[in-house]
Coordinates of C-alpha atoms in Angstrom, one line a residue:
M16 CA 14.7 -7.4 6.9
A17 CA 15.7 -8.9 3.8
G18 CA 19.3 -9.5 5.0
R19 CA 17.9 -12.1 8.3
G20 CA 17.1 -15.9 8.3
S21 CA 18.8 -18.0 5.7
L22 CA 17.2 -18.2 1.7
A23 CA 15.0 -21.2 2.6
G24 CA 13.9 -19.4 6.1
L25 CA 13.2 -15.6 3.8
T26 CA 11.6 -18.1 0.5
L27 CA 9.0 -20.1 2.9
A28 CA 7.4 -16.6 4.6
A29 CA 7.1 -15.1 1.2
L30 CA 5.6 -18.1 0.1
G31 CA 2.6 -17.1 3.2
I32 CA 3.1 -13.2 3.1
V33 CA 3.3 -12.3 -1.0
Y34 CA 1.9 -14.8 -2.9
G35 CA -1.8 -15.2 -0.7
D36 CA -3.8 -12.7 -3.2
I37 CA -2.6 -13.7 -6.7
G38 CA -2.5 -18.0 -5.2
T39 CA -6.3 -17.2 -4.5
S40 CA -7.0 -16.5 -7.8
P41 CA -7.9 -19.9 -9.4
L42 CA -11.1 -20.0 -6.7
Y43 CA -12.6 -17.5 -8.8
V44 CA -11.5 -16.1 -12.6
M45 CA -12.5 -19.2 -15.3
K46 CA -16.0 -18.8 -13.7
T47 CA -15.8 -15.4 -14.0
V48 CA -14.5 -15.2 -17.3
F49 CA -17.4 -17.4 -18.6
D50 CA -19.6 -15.6 -17.1
K51 CA -23.8 -15.5 -18.7
G52 CA -23.0 -12.6 -19.3
A53 CA -19.4 -12.0 -20.5
G54 CA -21.1 -13.9 -24.3
L55 CA -18.5 -16.7 -24.7
A56 CA -19.4 -20.4 -25.4
V57 CA -17.8 -23.1 -22.7
T58 CA -16.2 -25.1 -26.3
E59 CA -12.8 -26.4 -26.4
A60 CA -11.5 -23.6 -29.1
E61 CA -12.6 -20.8 -26.3
L62 CA -11.7 -22.8 -23.2
V63 CA -7.9 -23.2 -25.0
G64 CA -7.9 -19.7 -25.9
V65 CA -8.7 -18.2 -22.9
V66 CA -6.4 -20.3 -20.4
S67 CA -3.3 -19.1 -22.7
L68 CA -4.1 -15.5 -21.9
I69 CA -4.4 -16.0 -18.4
L70 CA -1.0 -18.1 -18.7
W71 CA 1.5 -15.7 -20.8
S72 CA -0.8 -13.4 -18.4
L73 CA 1.6 -14.7 -15.9
M74 CA 4.4 -14.6 -17.9
V75 CA 4.4 -11.5 -19.5
V76 CA 2.9 -9.3 -16.5
V77 CA 3.8 -10.9 -13.0
T78 CA 7.0 -12.8 -14.8
L79 CA 8.6 -9.8 -17.0
K80 CA 7.6 -7.0 -15.4
Y81 CA 7.1 -7.1 -11.7
V82 CA 10.2 -10.5 -11.4
L83 CA 12.5 -9.3 -13.8
L84 CA 12.3 -5.6 -14.3
I85 CA 10.3 -3.6 -11.5
M86 CA 11.7 -5.7 -8.8
R87 CA 15.3 -3.7 -10.0
A88 CA 13.6 -0.6 -9.1
D89 CA 13.3 -0.8 -6.0
N90 CA 13.9 2.3 -3.3
H91 CA 17.1 1.3 -1.4
G92 CA 15.8 -2.2 -1.0
E93 CA 11.8 -1.1 -0.6
G94 CA 9.0 -1.7 -3.1
G95 CA 6.2 -0.8 -3.1
I96 CA 3.6 2.4 -4.9
M97 CA 4.5 4.7 -2.3
A98 CA 8.4 3.8 -2.4
L99 CA 8.3 3.9 -6.3
L100 CA 6.9 7.3 -6.1
A101 CA 9.6 8.8 -3.9
L102 CA 12.4 7.3 -6.0
A103 CA 10.5 8.5 -9.2
A104 CA 10.0 11.6 -7.7
S105 CA 13.4 12.4 -7.0
S106 CA 14.8 11.5 -9.6
V107 CA 13.0 14.9 -11.3
A108 CA 13.7 16.9 -8.6
N109 CA 15.4 19.9 -10.6
R110 CA 12.1 19.7 -13.1
A111 CA 9.1 21.0 -10.8
K112 CA 6.0 20.5 -13.6
L113 CA 6.7 16.9 -14.4
R114 CA 7.9 15.9 -10.3
H115 CA 4.3 17.1 -9.4
V116 CA 2.7 15.3 -11.7
L117 CA 3.9 12.6 -11.2
M118 CA 3.5 12.6 -7.3
L119 CA -0.1 13.6 -8.7
L120 CA -0.2 10.5 -10.1
G121 CA 1.4 8.2 -7.4
V122 CA -0.9 9.5 -4.9
F123 CA -3.6 8.7 -7.3
G124 CA -2.5 4.8 -7.5
A125 CA -1.7 4.8 -3.7
A126 CA -5.6 5.3 -3.5
L127 CA -6.6 3.4 -5.9
F128 CA -4.3 0.3 -3.6
Y129 CA -7.5 1.5 -1.0
G130 CA -10.0 0.4 -3.4
D131 CA -7.5 -3.4 -4.1
G132 CA -7.5 -3.2 -0.6
V133 CA -11.1 -3.1 0.3
I134 CA -11.9 -5.6 -3.0
T135 CA -8.8 -8.8 -2.1
P136 CA -10.5 -9.7 1.5
A137 CA -14.4 -9.6 0.1
I138 CA -13.9 -11.6 -3.4
S139 CA -11.2 -13.7 -1.9
V140 CA -13.3 -14.9 0.9
L141 CA -17.0 -15.0 0.0
S142 CA -15.4 -17.2 -3.7
A143 CA -13.3 -19.7 -0.8
M144 CA -17.1 -19.4 1.4
E145 CA -18.8 -20.6 -1.9
G146 CA -17.2 -24.0 -1.6
L147 CA -20.1 -25.0 0.8
E148 CA -22.6 -24.4 -1.7
I149 CA -20.8 -27.9 -3.4
A150 CA -19.4 -29.4 -0.1
S151 CA -22.6 -29.0 2.0
P152 CA -25.9 -27.8 -0.2
R153 CA -27.2 -27.7 3.1
L154 CA -24.9 -24.1 4.4
A155 CA -25.5 -22.5 0.8
P156 CA -28.1 -20.1 2.4
Y157 CA -25.5 -18.5 4.8
V158 CA -22.5 -18.5 2.8
L159 CA -22.5 -14.2 3.4
E160 CA -23.4 -14.9 7.0
L161 CA -20.6 -16.9 7.3
T162 CA -18.3 -14.8 4.9
V163 CA -19.5 -11.4 7.2
A164 CA -18.2 -13.8 10.4
V165 CA -15.0 -14.5 9.1
L166 CA -14.3 -11.3 7.9
V167 CA -16.0 -9.3 11.5
A168 CA -12.6 -11.4 12.8
L169 CA -10.2 -11.7 10.3
F170 CA -10.1 -7.4 11.5
M171 CA -10.8 -7.6 14.6
V172 CA -7.3 -9.6 15.0
Q173 CA -5.7 -7.6 14.2
K174 CA -5.2 -5.6 16.7
R175 CA -3.1 -8.3 18.4
G176 CA -0.2 -8.2 15.5
T177 CA 0.4 -10.9 13.1
A178 CA 3.5 -12.5 15.1
G179 CA 1.5 -15.4 16.6
I180 CA 0.3 -16.4 13.6
G181 CA 2.5 -15.5 10.8
V182 CA 4.5 -18.2 10.9
L183 CA 2.4 -20.4 10.2
F184 CA 1.0 -18.7 6.8
G185 CA 4.3 -20.4 4.7
P186 CA 3.2 -23.5 5.6
V187 CA -0.1 -23.3 4.6
M188 CA 0.4 -21.5 1.2
V189 CA 3.1 -24.3 0.4
A190 CA 0.5 -26.9 1.2
W191 CA -2.5 -24.5 -0.7
F192 CA 0.1 -24.4 -4.0
V193 CA 0.5 -28.1 -4.0
I194 CA -2.6 -29.4 -3.9
L195 CA -3.2 -27.0 -6.4
A196 CA -0.7 -28.4 -8.7
L197 CA -2.3 -32.3 -8.0
A198 CA -6.1 -31.1 -8.3
A199 CA -4.6 -30.7 -11.6
I200 CA -3.4 -33.9 -13.0
A201 CA -6.0 -35.9 -13.1
P202 CA -8.3 -33.5 -15.5
I203 CA -5.0 -33.0 -17.4
A204 CA -4.7 -36.4 -17.7
R205 CA -8.1 -37.1 -19.3
H206 CA -7.6 -34.3 -21.9
P207 CA -4.4 -33.2 -22.7
A208 CA -5.0 -31.3 -25.6
I209 CA -5.4 -28.2 -22.8
F210 CA -1.7 -28.4 -23.1
A211 CA -2.3 -26.5 -27.0
A212 CA -3.4 -23.2 -24.7
V213 CA 1.2 -23.2 -24.0
N214 CA 0.9 -21.8 -27.3
P215 CA 1.2 -17.7 -27.3
L216 CA -0.6 -17.8 -30.6
Q217 CA -3.7 -19.5 -29.1
G218 CA -4.6 -16.5 -27.2
I219 CA -4.2 -14.2 -30.0
S220 CA -5.8 -15.7 -32.4
F221 CA -8.5 -15.6 -29.6
L222 CA -8.0 -11.9 -29.7
L223 CA -8.3 -11.6 -33.1
R224 CA -11.3 -14.8 -33.4
H225 CA -13.4 -12.5 -30.6
G226 CA -12.9 -9.3 -31.3
W227 CA -14.9 -7.5 -28.7
V228 CA -15.8 -9.7 -27.0
A229 CA -12.1 -11.0 -26.6
F230 CA -11.1 -7.0 -25.1
V231 CA -13.7 -7.6 -22.4
A232 CA -12.8 -10.9 -21.5
L233 CA -9.3 -9.4 -20.6
G234 CA -11.1 -7.4 -18.0
S235 CA -11.4 -11.1 -16.3
V236 CA -8.6 -12.6 -17.5
V237 CA -6.4 -10.3 -15.4
L238 CA -8.0 -11.5 -12.1
A239 CA -5.2 -14.1 -12.9
V240 CA -2.8 -11.9 -11.7
T241 CA -4.2 -9.9 -9.3
G242 CA -1.9 -9.5 -6.3
A243 CA 1.8 -9.1 -8.6
E244 CA 1.7 -6.0 -6.6
A245 CA 2.3 -7.8 -3.8
L246 CA 5.5 -8.8 -5.3
Y247 CA 7.5 -5.6 -5.2
A248 CA 5.6 -4.4 -2.1
D249 CA 6.6 -7.2 -0.1
M250 CA 10.9 -6.8 -1.2
G251 CA 11.8 -4.9 0.9
H252 CA 10.7 -7.6 3.9
F253 CA 11.9 -10.1 2.2
G254 CA 14.3 -9.4 -0.6
A255 CA 14.4 -9.8 -4.6
R256 CA 15.6 -13.3 -4.3
P257 CA 13.0 -15.5 -2.1
I258 CA 10.4 -14.3 -3.9
R259 CA 11.9 -14.5 -7.6
M260 CA 12.8 -17.7 -6.2
S261 CA 9.4 -19.1 -4.6
W262 CA 8.0 -18.0 -7.9
F263 CA 10.0 -19.7 -10.6
V264 CA 10.1 -22.8 -8.3
L265 CA 7.0 -23.5 -6.6
V266 CA 4.3 -20.4 -7.6
L267 CA 4.2 -20.1 -11.0
P268 CA 3.9 -23.5 -11.8
A269 CA 1.5 -24.2 -9.8
L270 CA -1.2 -21.4 -10.7
A271 CA -0.3 -22.3 -14.3
L272 CA -1.5 -26.5 -13.9
N273 CA -4.5 -25.5 -12.0
Y274 CA -6.0 -23.0 -14.8
L275 CA -5.4 -26.1 -17.4
G276 CA -6.6 -28.1 -15.0
Q277 CA -9.1 -26.1 -14.8
G278 CA -9.9 -25.3 -18.8
A279 CA -9.6 -29.6 -18.6
L280 CA -12.6 -30.0 -16.7
L281 CA -14.3 -27.6 -18.4
A282 CA -13.9 -29.4 -21.7
E283 CA -15.7 -32.5 -20.4
H284 CA -18.4 -30.9 -18.1
P285 CA -19.3 -27.7 -19.2
E286 CA -22.0 -27.8 -16.7
A287 CA -18.9 -27.3 -14.0
L288 CA -19.0 -23.6 -14.5
D289 CA -20.5 -22.5 -11.8
N290 CA -17.3 -23.8 -9.4
P291 CA -14.7 -25.3 -12.3
F292 CA -12.3 -25.0 -9.0
F293 CA -13.5 -27.2 -6.6
K294 CA -15.1 -29.5 -9.0
M295 CA -11.6 -30.6 -9.8
F296 CA -12.3 -32.1 -6.0
P297 CA -13.7 -35.5 -5.0
D298 CA -16.9 -34.9 -3.0
W299 CA -14.3 -36.2 0.6
A300 CA -12.3 -33.6 0.2
L301 CA -14.7 -30.9 -0.7
L302 CA -15.0 -29.7 3.0
P303 CA -11.9 -29.9 3.6
M304 CA -10.9 -27.9 0.9
V305 CA -13.3 -25.0 2.1
V306 CA -11.6 -25.4 5.1
L307 CA -7.9 -25.2 3.1
S308 CA -9.1 -22.4 0.7
T309 CA -10.9 -20.5 3.2
A310 CA -6.6 -19.9 5.6
A311 CA -5.4 -19.4 2.2
T312 CA -8.2 -16.6 1.5
V313 CA -7.5 -15.1 5.2
I314 CA -4.1 -15.2 4.0
A315 CA -4.4 -13.4 1.2
S316 CA -6.5 -10.3 2.9
Q317 CA -4.5 -10.8 5.9
A318 CA -0.9 -9.3 3.0
V319 CA -3.8 -6.6 1.4
I320 CA -4.5 -4.8 5.2
S321 CA -1.3 -5.6 6.5
G322 CA 0.3 -3.3 3.1
A323 CA -2.6 -0.7 3.9
Y324 CA -1.0 -0.2 7.1
S325 CA 2.3 0.1 5.8
M326 CA 1.0 1.9 3.4
T327 CA -0.4 4.6 5.9
N328 CA 2.3 5.0 7.7
Q329 CA 4.6 6.0 4.7
A330 CA 2.1 8.5 3.3
M331 CA 1.9 9.9 6.5
Q332 CA 5.4 10.9 6.9
L333 CA 5.6 11.6 2.8
G334 CA 2.8 14.8 4.3
F335 CA 0.0 12.7 1.8
L336 CA -1.9 11.8 5.4
P337 CA -3.0 13.4 9.2
R338 CA -1.2 12.0 11.3
M339 CA -2.9 8.7 13.2
R340 CA -2.8 6.6 16.0
I341 CA -1.3 4.1 14.8
E342 CA 0.0 0.3 17.2
H343 CA 3.6 -1.4 17.5
T344 CA 2.7 -4.6 17.6
S345 CA 5.6 -6.6 17.9
E346 CA 8.6 -5.6 19.5
R347 CA 10.7 -7.0 17.5
E348 CA 9.5 -6.4 13.9
I349 CA 9.2 -2.6 13.7
G350 CA 7.6 -3.0 10.3
Q351 CA 4.0 -4.4 12.7
I352 CA 1.5 -1.9 13.0
F353 CA -1.7 -1.6 12.9
V354 CA -4.0 1.7 12.6
P355 CA -7.1 1.6 13.9
A356 CA -9.0 4.1 12.2
V357 CA -7.8 2.1 8.8
N358 CA -8.9 -1.1 9.9
A359 CA -12.4 0.2 11.2
A360 CA -12.8 2.1 7.8
L361 CA -11.9 -1.2 5.6
L362 CA -13.4 -3.3 7.6
V363 CA -16.9 -1.4 6.7
A364 CA -16.4 -0.9 3.4
V365 CA -15.5 -5.3 3.3
I366 CA -18.3 -6.0 4.3
A367 CA -20.7 -3.4 2.4
A368 CA -18.9 -5.0 -0.8
V369 CA -19.9 -8.3 0.2
L370 CA -23.6 -7.3 1.2
G371 CA -24.0 -5.2 -1.7
F372 CA -22.1 -7.4 -4.7
R373 CA -23.3 -11.1 -3.4
S374 CA -21.1 -13.3 -5.2
S375 CA -17.9 -13.5 -6.2
T376 CA -18.4 -13.4 -9.6
A377 CA -20.2 -9.9 -9.7
L378 CA -17.4 -8.4 -7.1
G379 CA -15.1 -9.8 -10.1
S380 CA -16.4 -7.0 -12.3
A381 CA -15.7 -4.4 -9.5
Y382 CA -12.4 -5.9 -8.6
G383 CA -9.7 -5.1 -11.6
I384 CA -10.2 -1.9 -12.4
A385 CA -8.0 -1.0 -8.9
V386 CA -5.6 -3.4 -9.7
T387 CA -5.2 -2.6 -13.6
G388 CA -4.9 1.2 -12.8
T389 CA -2.7 0.7 -10.1
M390 CA -0.2 -1.6 -12.2
L391 CA -0.1 1.0 -15.0
I392 CA 0.9 3.8 -12.8
T393 CA 3.2 1.6 -11.7
T394 CA 4.9 0.9 -15.3
L395 CA 4.8 4.5 -16.2
L396 CA 6.6 5.7 -12.8
T397 CA 9.2 3.3 -14.1
F398 CA 9.6 4.5 -17.3
F399 CA 10.6 7.9 -15.4
I400 CA 13.5 5.8 -12.3
V401 CA 14.8 4.1 -15.8
R402 CA 15.2 7.4 -17.7
Y403 CA 16.1 9.5 -14.7
A404 CA 17.7 7.7 -11.9
W405 CA 19.1 4.7 -13.9
G406 CA 20.4 7.2 -16.5
Y407 CA 19.3 5.1 -19.6
N408 CA 18.7 7.0 -23.3
F409 CA 15.4 7.8 -24.1
W410 CA 14.7 5.5 -26.2
L411 CA 15.4 2.3 -24.2
A412 CA 13.8 3.3 -20.9
L413 CA 10.6 3.3 -23.5
A414 CA 11.6 0.7 -25.2
A415 CA 12.0 -1.0 -21.5
T416 CA 8.2 -0.1 -21.2
A417 CA 6.5 1.0 -23.6
F418 CA 5.0 -3.1 -24.6
F419 CA 4.2 -3.4 -20.5
V420 CA 2.2 -0.2 -20.8
A421 CA 0.4 -1.0 -24.5
I422 CA -0.4 -4.6 -21.8
D423 CA -1.5 -2.7 -19.1
A424 CA -3.5 -0.5 -20.7
A425 CA -5.1 -3.3 -22.6
F426 CA -6.4 -4.4 -19.1
F427 CA -7.0 -1.5 -18.3
S428 CA -9.1 -0.2 -20.8
A429 CA -11.2 -3.4 -20.9
N430 CA -12.3 -2.9 -17.3
L431 CA -13.2 0.7 -17.5
L432 CA -16.3 -1.2 -19.1
K433 CA -17.1 -2.6 -16.0
I434 CA -17.7 1.1 -14.2
A435 CA -21.8 0.6 -13.9
D436 CA -21.6 -3.5 -12.9
G437 CA -19.4 -2.9 -9.9
G438 CA -16.6 -1.2 -11.1
W439 CA -17.5 2.0 -9.8
F440 CA -16.7 0.3 -5.9
P441 CA -13.3 1.0 -6.2
L442 CA -13.4 4.0 -8.0
V443 CA -14.6 5.6 -5.4
I444 CA -12.6 4.7 -2.7
A445 CA -10.3 5.8 -4.9
A446 CA -11.6 9.4 -5.4
L447 CA -12.5 9.4 -1.5
A448 CA -8.8 8.5 -0.1
F449 CA -6.9 10.6 -3.1
T450 CA -9.6 14.1 -2.8
V451 CA -8.5 13.4 1.4
M452 CA -4.5 13.2 0.2
A453 CA -4.3 15.3 -1.5
T454 CA -6.2 18.3 -0.2
W455 CA -4.1 17.2 3.1
A456 CA -1.0 17.9 1.0
R457 CA -2.0 21.2 -0.8
G458 CA -3.3 22.6 2.7
R459 CA 0.3 21.8 4.3
V460 CA 1.9 23.6 1.7
L461 CA -1.0 26.4 2.3
L462 CA 0.2 26.4 6.6
N463 CA 3.1 26.5 6.0
E464 CA 3.5 29.4 3.5
H465 CA 1.0 31.4 6.4
L466 CA 3.5 30.6 8.9
R467 CA 6.5 31.4 7.5
A468 CA 4.4 35.2 5.8
D469 CA 3.4 35.6 9.5
A470 CA 7.0 34.4 11.2
I471 CA 10.5 36.2 12.7
E472 CA 13.6 34.6 11.3
L473 CA 15.5 32.2 14.0
G474 CA 18.6 33.9 14.9
P475 CA 18.4 37.5 15.0
F476 CA 15.6 36.9 17.0
L477 CA 18.0 34.7 19.7
E478 CA 20.3 37.1 19.2
S479 CA 18.9 40.3 20.5
V480 CA 17.1 37.9 23.5
T481 CA 20.5 37.4 24.7
A482 CA 21.8 40.7 25.0
D483 CA 19.2 41.0 27.4
I484 CA 19.6 38.3 28.7
P485 CA 15.5 37.2 30.7
M486 CA 15.0 35.0 33.4
R487 CA 17.0 30.9 33.1
A488 CA 15.7 28.2 34.0
P489 CA 17.5 25.0 34.5
G490 CA 17.1 22.5 31.8
T491 CA 16.0 22.0 28.1
A492 CA 13.6 22.9 26.3
V493 CA 12.7 21.4 23.3
F494 CA 11.3 23.9 20.6
M495 CA 9.6 21.8 17.9
S496 CA 9.4 23.5 14.6
A497 CA 8.1 22.6 11.1
I498 CA 9.6 24.8 9.6
A499 CA 13.6 25.7 10.2
G500 CA 15.5 28.7 10.5
L501 CA 12.4 30.8 11.9
T502 CA 11.0 31.1 15.2
P503 CA 8.5 29.0 17.0
T504 CA 5.4 30.6 18.2
A505 CA 5.9 28.1 21.6
L506 CA 8.8 30.2 21.7
L507 CA 7.1 33.7 21.4
H508 CA 4.8 33.2 24.5
N509 CA 7.1 31.3 26.3
L510 CA 8.8 34.4 26.4
K511 CA 5.4 36.2 26.4
H512 CA 4.1 34.9 29.3
N513 CA 6.7 33.2 31.3
H514 CA 9.7 35.7 30.9
V515 CA 11.8 32.6 30.9
L516 CA 14.6 31.4 28.6
H517 CA 16.1 27.6 29.6
A518 CA 19.8 27.1 30.2
S519 CA 19.7 24.9 27.2
N520 CA 17.5 25.3 24.1
L521 CA 17.4 23.1 20.7
F522 CA 15.3 24.1 17.9
V523 CA 14.2 21.6 16.4
T524 CA 12.6 20.3 13.1
V525 CA 11.9 17.0 11.6
E526 CA 12.0 16.1 8.0
T527 CA 10.6 12.7 6.6
L528 CA 13.3 12.1 3.2
E529 CA 11.9 10.4 0.1
V530 CA 13.7 7.1 1.0
P531 CA 12.9 3.8 3.0
W532 CA 15.4 4.3 6.1
V533 CA 18.2 6.5 7.5
A534 CA 21.5 5.6 8.6
A535 CA 21.9 6.8 12.9
T536 CA 25.0 8.5 12.2
E537 CA 23.2 10.7 9.4
R538 CA 19.7 11.2 11.4
A539 CA 21.0 14.5 13.2
V540 CA 22.8 18.0 11.9
V541 CA 23.7 20.5 14.5
E542 CA 24.1 24.0 14.2
P543 CA 25.3 26.2 17.7
I544 CA 23.2 30.0 17.4
A545 CA 24.6 31.1 20.7
G546 CA 23.9 30.7 24.1
R547 CA 23.5 27.2 24.5
C548 CA 21.0 26.9 21.7
F549 CA 21.2 25.5 18.6
T550 CA 19.2 24.2 15.6
I551 CA 18.9 20.3 15.6
H552 CA 17.3 19.4 12.0
L553 CA 16.4 15.8 12.1
R554 CA 15.9 13.3 9.0
F555 CA 14.0 9.9 9.1
G556 CA 12.8 8.2 6.3
F557 CA 9.7 7.0 5.5
K558 CA 9.7 3.4 7.1
D559 CA 11.9 5.2 10.2
R560 CA 9.8 5.6 13.3
I561 CA 9.5 8.8 14.2
D562 CA 11.1 9.1 17.8
V563 CA 12.6 12.7 18.9
P564 CA 13.7 12.0 22.6
A565 CA 15.9 8.8 21.1
A566 CA 17.9 10.6 18.3
L567 CA 18.6 13.9 20.8
A568 CA 19.8 11.4 23.2
A569 CA 22.0 10.2 20.2
I570 CA 23.9 13.1 19.0
G571 CA 25.7 14.4 22.2
Q572 CA 28.2 16.8 20.5
G573 CA 27.5 17.8 23.9
I574 CA 23.5 18.1 24.3
E575 CA 22.5 17.2 27.0
V576 CA 18.4 15.5 27.0
D577 CA 17.7 14.3 30.3
P578 CA 14.3 12.8 30.7
M579 CA 13.7 14.4 34.2
T580 CA 14.7 18.5 33.3
T581 CA 14.1 18.5 28.9
S582 CA 10.5 19.6 28.7
Y583 CA 9.0 19.9 24.8
F584 CA 7.4 23.1 23.5
L585 CA 5.2 22.1 20.9
S586 CA 3.0 24.7 18.9
R587 CA -0.8 24.1 18.2
A588 CA -2.3 25.7 15.1
T589 CA -5.6 26.0 14.5
V590 CA -6.8 26.4 10.9
V591 CA -9.3 28.9 10.3
P592 CA -11.0 28.2 6.6
T593 CA -11.1 31.6 5.0
F594 CA -12.5 32.6 1.6
G595 CA -9.4 34.1 -0.6
A596 CA -6.7 32.0 -3.5
G597 CA -6.1 29.0 -1.3
M598 CA -7.8 25.6 -1.9
A599 CA -12.6 25.4 -2.3
A600 CA -14.2 26.2 0.8
W601 CA -15.4 22.9 1.3
R602 CA -11.5 21.8 0.5
E603 CA -10.0 23.9 3.2
K604 CA -13.1 23.0 5.3
L605 CA -12.2 19.3 5.1
F606 CA -7.9 20.6 5.5
A607 CA -9.7 21.8 9.1
N608 CA -11.3 19.0 10.0
M609 CA -8.7 16.6 9.1
H610 CA -6.2 18.8 11.2
R611 CA -8.3 19.2 14.4
N612 CA -9.2 15.6 14.6
A613 CA -5.1 14.7 13.7
T614 CA -3.7 12.9 16.6
A615 CA -1.5 14.7 18.5
A616 CA 1.5 15.9 17.0
S617 CA 3.7 14.3 20.5
D618 CA 2.2 11.5 20.0
F619 CA 3.7 11.3 16.1
L620 CA 6.6 11.6 17.7
N621 CA 6.9 9.9 20.3
L622 CA 7.7 12.6 22.4
P623 CA 6.9 11.7 26.9
A624 CA 3.4 12.5 27.4
N625 CA 4.5 14.5 31.4
R626 CA 7.0 16.5 29.2
V627 CA 4.8 18.3 27.0
V628 CA 3.8 22.2 26.4
E629 CA 1.4 22.4 24.1
L630 CA 0.9 26.0 23.0
G631 CA -2.1 27.3 20.5
T632 CA -2.4 30.2 17.8
K633 CA -5.0 30.3 15.0
V634 CA -4.0 30.5 11.4
Q635 CA -5.8 31.7 8.5
I636 CA -5.5 29.5 5.1

């Protein structure tokens, strides 16, 4: 997708999708840093120090780390933690133990993203609606109700897709960033001393001067860089150049000016701390700004929600989540999908966060830990890519990443202090997601081991069958097999009960590779066996849409897949948990439940419903 459209068009689109999260951070960062429980006085020295930390966090974490370093670590043009995990894991494919550790680390980073996906819509929309307390105090008692209404509406429209409203995202965010910059001009003009914050030594001095209190403050300062992961995650949609251009030309200057403006305003009017963002605007502009900020936060939330769908789809194809129903919401853009199960789970969790925490300041305590955890894991995975995928020597790879690891670790450690104040919430979500993902991945390994132990080699079996040919039925039979080279139980049942072998038989295995896309010319590997029987190995990328009939039809080579005469045979295993050395009993029961409730393989593989025959078997793990 990155190659489509002009640079200007892609840059505008990137502004609308990529920068919504980080662009709405000024709504809540300053009031969270100087929250009454933080122990910081609203004095000029402290304001200069905090604003300096914010500015240089944007420079170091976003500009140097993501824009200049990590965006180079693309997986065939794709970004995001699942793409990064696949790249890192494939780079150490010959080191089994290290690969396993990296897989666990990456899966936990993906699990943390779900925590971020819950907190981002909650804190963004709630912080925007809190502007009503200033614009129209009579509406203050209804802030929570209005926030919930906006969020419910946002999640309800997801099934319609974003193609219709997506074209508005770019212009709205351009207006947002321009207004962020313009609003800061007046307070900065009245108090130009705030420009001292541009000096990084002011931030360092603040850290040294306040010690522990400054360390705690880092947990709120990091909220200014939330959404930085989106720069990398959306690289495949827009390309690196449009994302970098929009950052340097508009986003970074607008954010820097706005934080300077808020610092200048608070230096003059410390009493404005309850909502310094909205108090930069004159009274007549407050209601329009509430409307614009709500639109901006909805856009920010949309990006995270869409990201959760995309990551779920990738995790399914890489074998970390059970099959779920996926609806494609655009006929032109294959990446626009809707996952009903994820949408429902996110909505419930987001509403619980809003009603449980009740303010954006309280949600700020819960926000940082998921973001900083994902950032730290991203940097750690990047080290192995620089070292093994790019082939740089150990010390150079360490030098390229150790500085960022130290910064990420400081931010993450500061946020660990907030576990009791709300940081537990995204950690619980991440722990649940990680448990599900790890259990599913391990369960699939155990299931395949048991299937392999009881299976018959396909080649010798077909030779014995074709030597004494049973009745041949016209048409083609496609036997889907999870493990290449083994006889599908569906074939055994078909021969046992129907005593028939089709005229043409295809034994198809689907594999998802650790790359985002597989070219159509490299999709299928065909090997003839005997008597019009073929093994076919279909390969897809983790962002490809799996469509087995279309892939088979494109093969040629004498492979006939007539939609009217082709039948698809599936072996549906019923998992029975047993005591043994596999997994803990509760995990085996969890896997069995997930396996039973997973979306039908025929839907996942896009098989025609009226041509599918499923034959069941029981498997003990």
